[in-house]
Coordinates of C-alpha atoms in Angstrom, one line a residue:
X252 CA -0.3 -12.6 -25.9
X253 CA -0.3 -9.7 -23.6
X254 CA 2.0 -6.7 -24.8
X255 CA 2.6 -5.5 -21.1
X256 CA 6.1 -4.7 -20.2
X257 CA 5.6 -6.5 -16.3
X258 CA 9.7 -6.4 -15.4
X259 CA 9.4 -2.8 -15.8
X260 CA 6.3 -3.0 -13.1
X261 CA 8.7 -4.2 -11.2
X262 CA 11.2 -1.7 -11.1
X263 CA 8.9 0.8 -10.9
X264 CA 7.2 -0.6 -7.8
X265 CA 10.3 -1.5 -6.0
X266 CA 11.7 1.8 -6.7
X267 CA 11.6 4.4 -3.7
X268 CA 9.4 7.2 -3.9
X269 CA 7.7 8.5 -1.0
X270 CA 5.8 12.0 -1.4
X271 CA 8.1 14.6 -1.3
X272 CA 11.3 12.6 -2.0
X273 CA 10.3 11.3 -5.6
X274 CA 13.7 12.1 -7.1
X275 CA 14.8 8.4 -7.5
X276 CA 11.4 7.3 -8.9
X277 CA 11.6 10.4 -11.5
X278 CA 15.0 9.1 -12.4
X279 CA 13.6 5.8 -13.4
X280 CA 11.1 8.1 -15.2
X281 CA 13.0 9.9 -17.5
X282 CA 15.1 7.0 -18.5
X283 CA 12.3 5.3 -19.6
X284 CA 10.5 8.4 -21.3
X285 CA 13.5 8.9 -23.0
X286 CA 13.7 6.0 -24.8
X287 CA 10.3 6.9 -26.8
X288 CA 10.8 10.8 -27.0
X289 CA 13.2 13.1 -26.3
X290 CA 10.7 15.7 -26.2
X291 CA 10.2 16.0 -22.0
X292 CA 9.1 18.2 -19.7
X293 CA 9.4 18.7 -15.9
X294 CA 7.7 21.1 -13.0
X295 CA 9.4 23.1 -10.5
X296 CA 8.2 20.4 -7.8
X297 CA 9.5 17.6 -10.3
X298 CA 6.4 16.2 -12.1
X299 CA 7.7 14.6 -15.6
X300 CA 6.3 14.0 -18.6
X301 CA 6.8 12.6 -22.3
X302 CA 5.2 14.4 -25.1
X303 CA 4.0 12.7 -28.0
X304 CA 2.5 14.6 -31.1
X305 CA -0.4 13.4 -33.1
X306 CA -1.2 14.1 -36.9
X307 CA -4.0 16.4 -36.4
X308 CA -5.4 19.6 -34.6
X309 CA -6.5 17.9 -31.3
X310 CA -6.8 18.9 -28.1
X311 CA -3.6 18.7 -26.0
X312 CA -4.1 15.6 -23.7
X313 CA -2.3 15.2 -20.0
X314 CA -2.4 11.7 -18.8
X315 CA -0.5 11.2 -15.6
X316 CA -0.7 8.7 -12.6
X317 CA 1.7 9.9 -9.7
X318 CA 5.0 8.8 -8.7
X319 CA 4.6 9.2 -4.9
X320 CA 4.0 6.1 -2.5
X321 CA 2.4 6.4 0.9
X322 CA 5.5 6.5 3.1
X323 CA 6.8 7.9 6.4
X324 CA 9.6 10.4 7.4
X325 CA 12.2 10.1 10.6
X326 CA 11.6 12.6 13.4
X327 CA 13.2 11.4 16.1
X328 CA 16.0 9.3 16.6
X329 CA 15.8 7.7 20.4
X330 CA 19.1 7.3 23.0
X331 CA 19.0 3.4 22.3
X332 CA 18.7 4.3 18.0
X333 CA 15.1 3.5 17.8
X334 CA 13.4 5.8 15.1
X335 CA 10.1 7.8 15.6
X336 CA 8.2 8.4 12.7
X337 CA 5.7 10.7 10.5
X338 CA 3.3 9.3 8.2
X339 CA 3.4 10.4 4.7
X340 CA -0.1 9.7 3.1
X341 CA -3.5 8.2 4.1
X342 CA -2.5 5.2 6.9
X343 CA -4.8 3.0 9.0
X344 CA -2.8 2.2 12.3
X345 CA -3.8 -1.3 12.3
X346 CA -2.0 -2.4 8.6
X347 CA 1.6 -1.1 9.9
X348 CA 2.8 -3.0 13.2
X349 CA 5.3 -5.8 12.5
X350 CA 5.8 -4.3 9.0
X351 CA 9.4 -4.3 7.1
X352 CA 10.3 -0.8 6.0
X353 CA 13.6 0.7 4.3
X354 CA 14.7 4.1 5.5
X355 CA 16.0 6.2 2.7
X356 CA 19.6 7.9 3.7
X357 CA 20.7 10.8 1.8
X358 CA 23.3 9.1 0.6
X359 CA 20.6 6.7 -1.4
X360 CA 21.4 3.9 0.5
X361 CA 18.4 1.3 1.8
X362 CA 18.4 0.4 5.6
X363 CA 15.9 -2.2 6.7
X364 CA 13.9 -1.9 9.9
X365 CA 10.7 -3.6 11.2
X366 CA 7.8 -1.2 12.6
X367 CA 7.5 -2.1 16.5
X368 CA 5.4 -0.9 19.7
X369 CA 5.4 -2.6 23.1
X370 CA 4.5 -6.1 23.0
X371 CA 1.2 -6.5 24.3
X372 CA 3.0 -9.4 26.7
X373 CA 3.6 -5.8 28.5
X374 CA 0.5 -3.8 28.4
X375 CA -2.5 -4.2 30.9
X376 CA -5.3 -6.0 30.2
X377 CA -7.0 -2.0 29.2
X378 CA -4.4 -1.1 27.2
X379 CA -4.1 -4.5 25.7
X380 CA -7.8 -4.3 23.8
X381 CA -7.0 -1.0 22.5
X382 CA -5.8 -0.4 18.9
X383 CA -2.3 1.1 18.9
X384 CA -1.6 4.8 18.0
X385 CA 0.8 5.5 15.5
X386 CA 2.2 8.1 18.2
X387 CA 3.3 4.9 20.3
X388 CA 5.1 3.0 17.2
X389 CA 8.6 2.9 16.6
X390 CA 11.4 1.4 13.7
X391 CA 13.6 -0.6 14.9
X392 CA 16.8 -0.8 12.6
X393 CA 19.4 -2.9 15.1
X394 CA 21.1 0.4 16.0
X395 CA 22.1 0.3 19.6
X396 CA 22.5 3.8 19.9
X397 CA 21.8 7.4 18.3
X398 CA 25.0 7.8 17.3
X399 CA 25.1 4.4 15.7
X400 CA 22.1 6.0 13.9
X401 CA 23.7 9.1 12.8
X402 CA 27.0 6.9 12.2
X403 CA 25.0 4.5 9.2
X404 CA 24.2 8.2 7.5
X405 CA 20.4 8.5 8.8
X406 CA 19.1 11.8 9.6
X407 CA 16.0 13.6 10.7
X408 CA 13.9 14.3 7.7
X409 CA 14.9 11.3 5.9
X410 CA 12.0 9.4 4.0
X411 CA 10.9 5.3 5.0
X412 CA 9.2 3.3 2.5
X413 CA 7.2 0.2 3.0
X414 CA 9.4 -3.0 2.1
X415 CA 7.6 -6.1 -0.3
X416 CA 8.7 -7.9 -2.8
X417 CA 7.3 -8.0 -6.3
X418 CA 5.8 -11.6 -6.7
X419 CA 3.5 -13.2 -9.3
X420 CA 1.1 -14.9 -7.5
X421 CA -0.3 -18.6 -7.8
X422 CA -1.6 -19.1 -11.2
X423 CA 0.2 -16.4 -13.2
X424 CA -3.0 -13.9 -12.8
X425 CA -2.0 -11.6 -10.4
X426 CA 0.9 -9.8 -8.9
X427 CA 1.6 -8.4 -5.5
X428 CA 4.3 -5.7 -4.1
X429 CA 4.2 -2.4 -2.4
X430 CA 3.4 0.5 -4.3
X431 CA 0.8 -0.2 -6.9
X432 CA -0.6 3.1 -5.9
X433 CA 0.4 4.0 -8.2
X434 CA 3.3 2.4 -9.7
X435 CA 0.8 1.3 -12.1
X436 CA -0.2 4.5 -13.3
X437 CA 3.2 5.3 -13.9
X438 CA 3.6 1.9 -16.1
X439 CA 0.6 2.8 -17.8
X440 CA 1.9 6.1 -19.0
X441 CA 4.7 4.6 -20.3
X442 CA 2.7 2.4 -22.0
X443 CA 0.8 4.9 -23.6
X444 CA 3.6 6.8 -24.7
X445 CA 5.3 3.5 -26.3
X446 CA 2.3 2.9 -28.2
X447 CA 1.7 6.1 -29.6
X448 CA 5.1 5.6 -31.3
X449 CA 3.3 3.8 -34.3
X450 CA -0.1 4.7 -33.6
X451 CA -1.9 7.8 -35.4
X452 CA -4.2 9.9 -33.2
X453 CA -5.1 14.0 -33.8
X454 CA -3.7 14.9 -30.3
X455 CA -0.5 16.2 -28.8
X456 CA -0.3 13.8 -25.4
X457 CA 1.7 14.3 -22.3
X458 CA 2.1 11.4 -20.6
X459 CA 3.8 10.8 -17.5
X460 CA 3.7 11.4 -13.5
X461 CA 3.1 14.1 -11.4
X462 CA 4.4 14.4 -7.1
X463 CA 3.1 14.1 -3.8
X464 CA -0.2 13.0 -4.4
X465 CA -0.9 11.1 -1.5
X466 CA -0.1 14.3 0.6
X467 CA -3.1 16.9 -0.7
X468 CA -2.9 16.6 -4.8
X469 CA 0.1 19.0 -4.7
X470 CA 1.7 18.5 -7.6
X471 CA -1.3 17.8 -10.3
X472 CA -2.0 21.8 -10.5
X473 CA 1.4 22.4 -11.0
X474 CA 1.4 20.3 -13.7
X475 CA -1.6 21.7 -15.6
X476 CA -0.4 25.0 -14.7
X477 CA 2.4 24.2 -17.2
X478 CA 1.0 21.9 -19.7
X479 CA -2.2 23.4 -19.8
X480 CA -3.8 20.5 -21.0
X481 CA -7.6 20.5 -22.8
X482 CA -8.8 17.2 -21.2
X483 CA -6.9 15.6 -18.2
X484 CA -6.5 11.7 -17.6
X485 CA -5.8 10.5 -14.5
X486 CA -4.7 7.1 -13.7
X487 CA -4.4 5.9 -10.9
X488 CA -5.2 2.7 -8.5
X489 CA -8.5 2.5 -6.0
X490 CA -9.6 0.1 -3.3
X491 CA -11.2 -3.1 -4.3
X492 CA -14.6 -3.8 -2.9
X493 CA -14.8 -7.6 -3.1
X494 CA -12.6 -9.1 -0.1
X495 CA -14.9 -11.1 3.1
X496 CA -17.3 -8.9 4.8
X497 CA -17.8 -5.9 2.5
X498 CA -20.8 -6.6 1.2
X499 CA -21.8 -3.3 -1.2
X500 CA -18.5 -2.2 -2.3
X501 CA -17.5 -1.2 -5.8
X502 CA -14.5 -2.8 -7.2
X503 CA -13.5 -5.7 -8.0
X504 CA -9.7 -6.6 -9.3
X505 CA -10.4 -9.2 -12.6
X506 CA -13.8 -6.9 -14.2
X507 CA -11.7 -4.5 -16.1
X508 CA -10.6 -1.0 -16.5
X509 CA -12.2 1.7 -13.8
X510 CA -14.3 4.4 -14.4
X511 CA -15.0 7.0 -11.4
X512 CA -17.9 8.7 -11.5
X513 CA -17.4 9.9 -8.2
X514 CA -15.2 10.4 -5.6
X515 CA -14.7 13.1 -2.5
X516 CA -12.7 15.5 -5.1
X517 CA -14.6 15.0 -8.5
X518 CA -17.9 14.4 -10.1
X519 CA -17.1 13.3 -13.6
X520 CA -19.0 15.3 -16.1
X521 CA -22.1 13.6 -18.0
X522 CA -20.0 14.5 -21.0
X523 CA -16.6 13.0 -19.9
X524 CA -18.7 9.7 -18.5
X525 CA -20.5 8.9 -21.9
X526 CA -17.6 9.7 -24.1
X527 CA -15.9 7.1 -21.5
X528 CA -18.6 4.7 -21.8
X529 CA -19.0 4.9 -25.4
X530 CA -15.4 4.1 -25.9
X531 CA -15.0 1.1 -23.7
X532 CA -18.9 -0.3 -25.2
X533 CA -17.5 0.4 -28.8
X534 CA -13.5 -0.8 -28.2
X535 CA -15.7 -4.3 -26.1
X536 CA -13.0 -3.5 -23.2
X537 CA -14.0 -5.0 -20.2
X538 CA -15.3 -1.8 -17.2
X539 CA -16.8 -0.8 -14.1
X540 CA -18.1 2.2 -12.3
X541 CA -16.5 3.5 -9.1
X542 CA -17.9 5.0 -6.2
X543 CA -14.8 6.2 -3.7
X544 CA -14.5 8.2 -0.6
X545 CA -10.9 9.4 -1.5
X546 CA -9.7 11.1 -4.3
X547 CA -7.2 11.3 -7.3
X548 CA -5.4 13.8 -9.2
X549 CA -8.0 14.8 -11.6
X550 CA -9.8 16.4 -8.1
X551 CA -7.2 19.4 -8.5
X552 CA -6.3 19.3 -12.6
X553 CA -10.1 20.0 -13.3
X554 CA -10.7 23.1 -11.3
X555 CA -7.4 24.5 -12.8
X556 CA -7.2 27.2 -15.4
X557 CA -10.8 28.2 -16.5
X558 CA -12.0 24.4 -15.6
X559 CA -10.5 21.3 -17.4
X560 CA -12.4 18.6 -18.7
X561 CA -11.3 15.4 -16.6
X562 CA -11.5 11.7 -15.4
X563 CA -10.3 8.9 -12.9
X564 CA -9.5 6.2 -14.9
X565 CA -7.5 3.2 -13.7
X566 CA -7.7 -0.4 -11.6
X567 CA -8.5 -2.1 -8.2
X568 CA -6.1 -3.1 -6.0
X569 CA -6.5 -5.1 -2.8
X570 CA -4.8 -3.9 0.2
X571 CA -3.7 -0.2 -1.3
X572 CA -2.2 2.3 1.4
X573 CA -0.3 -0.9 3.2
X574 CA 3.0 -2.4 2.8
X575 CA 1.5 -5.4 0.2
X576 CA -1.1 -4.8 -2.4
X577 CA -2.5 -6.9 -5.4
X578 CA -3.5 -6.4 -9.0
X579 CA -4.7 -8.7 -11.6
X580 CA -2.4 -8.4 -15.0
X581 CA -6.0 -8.4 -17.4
X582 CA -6.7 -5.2 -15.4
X583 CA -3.6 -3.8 -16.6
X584 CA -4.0 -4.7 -20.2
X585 CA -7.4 -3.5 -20.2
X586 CA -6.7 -0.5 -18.8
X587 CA -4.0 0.0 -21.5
X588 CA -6.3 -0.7 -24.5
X589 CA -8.8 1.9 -23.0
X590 CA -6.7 4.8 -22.3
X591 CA -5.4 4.1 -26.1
X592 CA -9.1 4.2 -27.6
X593 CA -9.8 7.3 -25.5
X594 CA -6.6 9.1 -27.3
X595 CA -7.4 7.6 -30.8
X596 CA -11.3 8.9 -30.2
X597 CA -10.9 12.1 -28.9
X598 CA -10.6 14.4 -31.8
X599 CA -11.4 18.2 -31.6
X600 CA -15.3 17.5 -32.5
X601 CA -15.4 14.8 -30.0
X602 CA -13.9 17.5 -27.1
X603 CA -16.3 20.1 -28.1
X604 CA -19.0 17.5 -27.8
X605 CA -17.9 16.3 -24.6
X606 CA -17.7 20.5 -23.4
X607 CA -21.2 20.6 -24.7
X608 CA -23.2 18.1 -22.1

């Protein structure tokens, strides 16, 4: 029976949180941190974390997946109350026309719109075979006028999240809604930290989420800068490599728990990689290796400080850095058990062994 919490996943992914304006997702956080510990801490840019003491003289662990969501931001409002937008975070053009999105007053409140361009009813034959810019896209919200806009409480600045559902699929196995990058590493962490309640282990573990990620790693060296962690966990969700045409990818969602061993930001060290390997040979958890072109938190946390040892851990998801994504639930538990044994096995000899390779 799995011991996932998945109506949390739920509210985490549904909750707002685009980089830069993680305040509601950090809310959501804390409540749930503070439930297991009321030993929390919090950055100056708003990373938040649980702490969780061990019996013994280990190495202080960070283990964070990020709050933020690839987003947008109003700037522009239109005479006839259309809204022109900046993207927040890593988008392809083609994955966002005909989209639902919420725009985020200051007020809190939700306003649906629909992410529009000129129909191509209306475009020469020229333009028509040409992919549209994000420049020439557009939310439409049923306003008939800027001041109607300004009159519902949106203002320039405000954030826009992708709108979807959270929906277990066909069959139970998998679940799809917007933001599993990285809602799930911010389930995870909670997770963890629920776990460690009745579990021993020699560490003292922060676990949480750190900001604005999907914008340039910002707030992962703040974080370290604070905690000043020993070995650093990141968790976190990367593209799956096993939808029609690609043929050589890595990833797939259903094999188990990732393991980067590289990425644009990181190389994991020999050391890290077999302690990782051992663990997840010895604990029989289902993994696979990774190979990605973009980059997670532990790209920042390990050139902190005088160089912290650290690793990508996490899952695939179909269709990240769009509006829908999907996850399969044994990833999830998988991932779970591993980051567990990696806390469990990671005593002070086991870090200097790891420092050693």
């Amino acid at each position: 029976m799995s011991t996932i919490n998945w109506e949390r996943y739920e509210v985490l992914t549904q909750t707002p949180g685009a980089p830069g304006f993680e305040q509601e997702m950090r809310k959501v956080m804390r409540s749930y941190i503070s439930e297991v510990t009321q030993e929390i801490v919090q950055d100056r840019l708003g990373g938040i974390f649980g702490v969780k003491r061990g019996t013994g003289q280990g190495p202080n662990i960070l283990l964070a997946g990020h709050m933020d969501e690839v987003a947008f931001m109003v700037t522009r409002i239109t005479a006839e109350g259309f809204l022109k937008f900046q993207t927040l975070g890593g988008w392809w053009s083609q994955v966002m026309l005909a989209q639902r999105v919420d725009v985020i007053t200051r007020a809190g409140k939700r306003i649906p719109g629909v992410i529009g361009s000129i129909p191509p009813h209306l475009l020469s034959d020229e333009r028509r075979n040409k992919a549209i810019e994000v420049s020439q896209m557009f939310i439409d919200i049923g306003a008939t006028s800027e001041e109607e806009v300004k009159e519902w409480g949106i203002r320039l600045g405000d954030a826009i999240v992708p709108h979807c559902p959270f929906v277990e699929m066909e069959g139970g196995k998998r679940l799809m809604s917007k933001a599993w990058d990285n809602r799930f590493g911010c389930g995870l962490a909670l997770e963890v930290l629920e776990s460690l309640v009745d579990t021993d282990h020699p560490n003292t573990v922060y676990a949480g989420a750190t900001v604005q990620e999907e914008v340039g790693l910002r707030g992962a060296g703040v974080a370290a800068e604070m905690i000043r962690p020993d070995v650093f966990f990141a968790v976190d969700s990367g593209p799956a490599g096993d939808t029609p045409g690609v043929s050589e990818g890595f990833g797939k969602i259903g094999a188990g728990v990732v393991i980067r061993i590289y990425d644009r930001s990181m190389i994991t060290s020999p050391g890290m990689r077999d302690f990782m390997l051992d663990t997840a040979e010895s604990e029989q958890i289902p993994y696979q290796f990774f190979v990605s072109q973009g980059g997670t938190d532990a790209g920042r946390v390990h050139q902190t400080g005088i160089g912290i040892p650290s690793a990508a851990i996490g899952i695939c998801a179909r269709y990240i850095h769009s509006h829908a994504a999907i996850v399969d639930k044994e990833d999830i538990e998988a991932a779970k058990a591993f980051a567990l044994a990696l806390i469990k096995r990671l005593d002070q000899s086991t870090f200097e062994s790891i420092l050693d390779r």
